[in-house]
mmCIF file of C-alpha atoms in Angstrom:
data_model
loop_
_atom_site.group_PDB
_atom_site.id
_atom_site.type_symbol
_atom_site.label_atom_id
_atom_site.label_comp_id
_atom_site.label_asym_id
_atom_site.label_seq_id
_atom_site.Cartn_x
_atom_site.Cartn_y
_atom_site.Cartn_z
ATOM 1 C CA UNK A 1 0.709 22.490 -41.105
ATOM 2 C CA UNK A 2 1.407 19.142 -40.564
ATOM 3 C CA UNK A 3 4.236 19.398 -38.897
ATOM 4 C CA UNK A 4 3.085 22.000 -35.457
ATOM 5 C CA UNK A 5 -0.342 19.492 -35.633
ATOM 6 C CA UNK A 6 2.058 16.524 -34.837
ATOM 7 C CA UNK A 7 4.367 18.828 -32.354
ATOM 8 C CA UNK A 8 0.746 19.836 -31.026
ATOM 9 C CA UNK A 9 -0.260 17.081 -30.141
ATOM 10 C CA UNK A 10 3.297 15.215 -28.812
ATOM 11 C CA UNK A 11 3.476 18.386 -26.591
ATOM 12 C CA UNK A 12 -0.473 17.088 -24.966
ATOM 13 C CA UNK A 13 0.801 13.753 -25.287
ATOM 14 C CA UNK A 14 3.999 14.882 -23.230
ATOM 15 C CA UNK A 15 1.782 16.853 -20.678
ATOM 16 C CA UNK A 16 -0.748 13.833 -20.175
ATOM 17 C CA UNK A 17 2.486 11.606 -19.392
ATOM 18 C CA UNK A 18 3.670 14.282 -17.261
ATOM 19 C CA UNK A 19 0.625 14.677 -15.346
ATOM 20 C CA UNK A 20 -0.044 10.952 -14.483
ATOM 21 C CA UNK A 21 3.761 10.681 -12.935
ATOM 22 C CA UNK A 22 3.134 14.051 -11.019
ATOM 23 C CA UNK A 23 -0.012 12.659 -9.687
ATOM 24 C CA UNK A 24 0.963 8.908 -8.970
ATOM 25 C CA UNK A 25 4.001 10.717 -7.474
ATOM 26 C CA UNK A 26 1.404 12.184 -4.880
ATOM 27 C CA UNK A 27 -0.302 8.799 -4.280
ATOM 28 C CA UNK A 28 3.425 7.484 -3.141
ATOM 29 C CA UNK A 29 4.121 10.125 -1.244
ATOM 30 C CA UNK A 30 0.617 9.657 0.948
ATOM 31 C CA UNK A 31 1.447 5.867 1.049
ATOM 32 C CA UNK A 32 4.495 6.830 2.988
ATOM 33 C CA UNK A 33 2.655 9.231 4.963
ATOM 34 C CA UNK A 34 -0.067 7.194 6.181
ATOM 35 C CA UNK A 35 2.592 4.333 6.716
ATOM 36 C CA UNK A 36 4.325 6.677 9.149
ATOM 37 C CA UNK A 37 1.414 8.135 10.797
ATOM 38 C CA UNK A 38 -0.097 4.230 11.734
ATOM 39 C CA UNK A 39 3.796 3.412 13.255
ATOM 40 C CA UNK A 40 4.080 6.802 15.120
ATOM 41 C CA UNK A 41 0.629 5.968 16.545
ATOM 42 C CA UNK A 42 1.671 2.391 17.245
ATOM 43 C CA UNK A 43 4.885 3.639 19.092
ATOM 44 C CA UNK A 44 2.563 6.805 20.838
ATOM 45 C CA UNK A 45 -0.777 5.313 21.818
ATOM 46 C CA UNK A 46 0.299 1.686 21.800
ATOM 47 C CA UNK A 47 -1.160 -1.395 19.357
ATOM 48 C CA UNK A 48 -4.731 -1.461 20.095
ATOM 49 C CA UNK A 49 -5.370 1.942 19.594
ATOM 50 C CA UNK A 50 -3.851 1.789 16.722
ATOM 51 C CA UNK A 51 -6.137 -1.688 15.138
ATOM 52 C CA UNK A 52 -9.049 0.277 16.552
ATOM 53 C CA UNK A 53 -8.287 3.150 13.990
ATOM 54 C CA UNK A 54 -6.273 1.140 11.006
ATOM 55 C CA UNK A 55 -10.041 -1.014 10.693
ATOM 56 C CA UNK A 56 -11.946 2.041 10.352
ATOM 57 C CA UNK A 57 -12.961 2.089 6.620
ATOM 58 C CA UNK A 58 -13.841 5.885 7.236
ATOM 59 C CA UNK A 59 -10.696 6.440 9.814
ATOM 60 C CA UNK A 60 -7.893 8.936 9.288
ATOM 61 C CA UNK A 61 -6.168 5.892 7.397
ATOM 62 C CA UNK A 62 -8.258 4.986 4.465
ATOM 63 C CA UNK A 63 -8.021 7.990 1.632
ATOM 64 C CA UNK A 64 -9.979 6.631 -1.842
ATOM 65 C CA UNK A 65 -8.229 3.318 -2.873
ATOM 66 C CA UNK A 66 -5.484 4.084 -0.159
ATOM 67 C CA UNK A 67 -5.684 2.653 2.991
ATOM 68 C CA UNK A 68 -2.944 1.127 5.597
ATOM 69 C CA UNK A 69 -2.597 -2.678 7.022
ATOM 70 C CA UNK A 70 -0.864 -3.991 10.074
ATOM 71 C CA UNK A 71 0.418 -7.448 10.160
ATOM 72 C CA UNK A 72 3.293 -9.005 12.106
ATOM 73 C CA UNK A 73 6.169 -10.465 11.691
ATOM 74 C CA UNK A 74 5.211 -14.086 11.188
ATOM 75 C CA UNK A 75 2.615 -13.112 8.763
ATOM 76 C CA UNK A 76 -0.472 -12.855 10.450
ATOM 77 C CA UNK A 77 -2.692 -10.130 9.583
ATOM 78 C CA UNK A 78 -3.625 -7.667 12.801
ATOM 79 C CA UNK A 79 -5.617 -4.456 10.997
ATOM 80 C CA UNK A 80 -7.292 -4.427 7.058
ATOM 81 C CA UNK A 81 -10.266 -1.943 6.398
ATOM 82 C CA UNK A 82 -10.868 -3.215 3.428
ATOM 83 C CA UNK A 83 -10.854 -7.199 4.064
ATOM 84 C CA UNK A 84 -11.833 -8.141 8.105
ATOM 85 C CA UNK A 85 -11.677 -11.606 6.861
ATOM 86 C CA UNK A 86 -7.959 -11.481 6.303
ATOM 87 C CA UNK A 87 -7.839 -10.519 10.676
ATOM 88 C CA UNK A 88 -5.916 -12.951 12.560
ATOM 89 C CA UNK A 89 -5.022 -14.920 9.473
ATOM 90 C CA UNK A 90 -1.507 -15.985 8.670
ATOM 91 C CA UNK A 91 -0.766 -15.266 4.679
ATOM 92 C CA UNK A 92 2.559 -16.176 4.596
ATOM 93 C CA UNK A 93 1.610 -18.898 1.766
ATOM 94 C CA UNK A 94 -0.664 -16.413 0.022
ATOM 95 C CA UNK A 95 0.157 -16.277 -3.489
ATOM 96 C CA UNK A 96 -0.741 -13.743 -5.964
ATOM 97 C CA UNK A 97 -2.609 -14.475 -9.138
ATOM 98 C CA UNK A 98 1.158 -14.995 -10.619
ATOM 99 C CA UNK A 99 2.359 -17.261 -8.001
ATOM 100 C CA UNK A 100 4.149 -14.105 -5.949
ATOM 101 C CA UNK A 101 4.262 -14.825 -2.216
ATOM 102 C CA UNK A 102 4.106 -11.141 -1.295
ATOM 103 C CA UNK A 103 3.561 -11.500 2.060
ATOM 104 C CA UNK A 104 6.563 -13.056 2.037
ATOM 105 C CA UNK A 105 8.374 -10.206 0.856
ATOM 106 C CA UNK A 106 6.673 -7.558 2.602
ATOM 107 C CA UNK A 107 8.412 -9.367 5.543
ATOM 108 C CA UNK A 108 11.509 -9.579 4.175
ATOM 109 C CA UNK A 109 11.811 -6.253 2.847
ATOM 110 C CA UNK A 110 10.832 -5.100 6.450
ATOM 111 C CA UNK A 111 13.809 -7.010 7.745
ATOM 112 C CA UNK A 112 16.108 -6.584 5.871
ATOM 113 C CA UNK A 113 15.615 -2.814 4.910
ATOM 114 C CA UNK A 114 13.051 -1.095 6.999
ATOM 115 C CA UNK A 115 11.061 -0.056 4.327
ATOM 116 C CA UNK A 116 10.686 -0.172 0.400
ATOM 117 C CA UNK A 117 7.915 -0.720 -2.059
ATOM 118 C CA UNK A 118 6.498 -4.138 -3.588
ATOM 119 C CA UNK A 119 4.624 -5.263 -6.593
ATOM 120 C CA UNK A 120 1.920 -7.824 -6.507
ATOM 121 C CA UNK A 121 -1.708 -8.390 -7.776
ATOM 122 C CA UNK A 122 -4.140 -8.061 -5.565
ATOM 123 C CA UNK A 123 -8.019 -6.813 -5.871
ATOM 124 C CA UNK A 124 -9.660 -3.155 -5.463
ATOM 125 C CA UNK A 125 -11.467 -2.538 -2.480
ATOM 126 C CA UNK A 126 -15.317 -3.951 -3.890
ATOM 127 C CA UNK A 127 -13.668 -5.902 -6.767
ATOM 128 C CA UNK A 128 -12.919 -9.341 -7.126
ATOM 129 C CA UNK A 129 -10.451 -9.591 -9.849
ATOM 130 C CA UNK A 130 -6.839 -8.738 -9.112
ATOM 131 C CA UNK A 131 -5.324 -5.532 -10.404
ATOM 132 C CA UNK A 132 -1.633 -4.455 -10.232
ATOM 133 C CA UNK A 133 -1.065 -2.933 -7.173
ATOM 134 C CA UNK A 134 2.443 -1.351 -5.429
ATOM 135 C CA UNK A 135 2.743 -1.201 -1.509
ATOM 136 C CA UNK A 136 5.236 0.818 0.339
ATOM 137 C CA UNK A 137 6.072 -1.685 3.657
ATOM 138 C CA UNK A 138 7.347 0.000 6.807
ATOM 139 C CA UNK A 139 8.679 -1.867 9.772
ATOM 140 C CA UNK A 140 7.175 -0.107 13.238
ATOM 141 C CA UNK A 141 10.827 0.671 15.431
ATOM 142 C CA UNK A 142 11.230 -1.494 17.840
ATOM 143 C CA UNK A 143 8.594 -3.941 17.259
ATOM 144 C CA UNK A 144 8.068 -7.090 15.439
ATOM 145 C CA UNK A 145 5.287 -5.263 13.390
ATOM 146 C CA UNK A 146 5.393 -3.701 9.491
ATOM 147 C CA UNK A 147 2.169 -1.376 8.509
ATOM 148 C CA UNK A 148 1.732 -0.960 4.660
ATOM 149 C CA UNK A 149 -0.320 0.761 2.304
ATOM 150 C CA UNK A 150 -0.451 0.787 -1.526
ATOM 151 C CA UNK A 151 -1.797 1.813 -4.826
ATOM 152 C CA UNK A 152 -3.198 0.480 -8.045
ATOM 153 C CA UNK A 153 -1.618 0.933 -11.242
#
């Protein structure tokens, strides 16, 4: 008796664990999608279109917590739904609640690789406390320009 109660519940255990990945799998998958939407409409319709739409907090690139950002190159920030304040703004020296300059690494990563993911801390949309969060950072082909979006863990 005791013994299919413990395999009972290691198997909803196993199924809970299963389901999370499955579903945080998803929330990747529409981080890289939304990434690559915002630089094909960068490359298509040019870079003003595409702030005009990226700032929308009810445009085609805000989904629930998701939602994409366009900065540059140097580190100034060109498109955020979620924080207008941060427009215009250079956060290259913008440090995490653990001292992680991610801007500085979004850049890098752009450079060096094209694209990838990075951890940082950084607060929910309506929050003010930092949570972990995970970006996927995409440089836009043949411009100085990366787009990024990313989810909470």
């Amino acid at each position: 008796m005791k013994k299919a109660m413990i395999l009972g519940l290691a198997a909803v255990f196993a199924l809970c664990v299963i389901g999370n990945v499955f579903a945080q799998s998803d929330a990747e998958k529409e981080c890289v999608a939304k990434c690559t939407e915002a630089a094909g409409m960068i490359t298509k319709d040019g870079q003003d279109a595409a702030v005009a739409e990226i700032n929308k907090k009810d445009g085609k690139f805000v989904k629930g917590d998701i939602y994409v950002f366009l900065m540059d190159m140097s580190g100034v920030m060109l498109a955020h739904p979620m924080s207008p304040n941060l427009i215009g703004k250079n956060l290259l020296e913008l440090k995490d609640k653990e001292g992680k300059e991610f801007f500085k690494e979004f850049i890098a990563l752009a450079k060096e690789k094209g694209s990838g993911w990075v951890d940082y801390m950084w607060p929910k949309p309506g929050e003010e406390a930092p949570s972990k969060k995970s970006s996927y950072i995409l440089k836009v082909e043949g411009k100085d320009l990366l787009v990024g979006a990313g989810i909470y863990k």
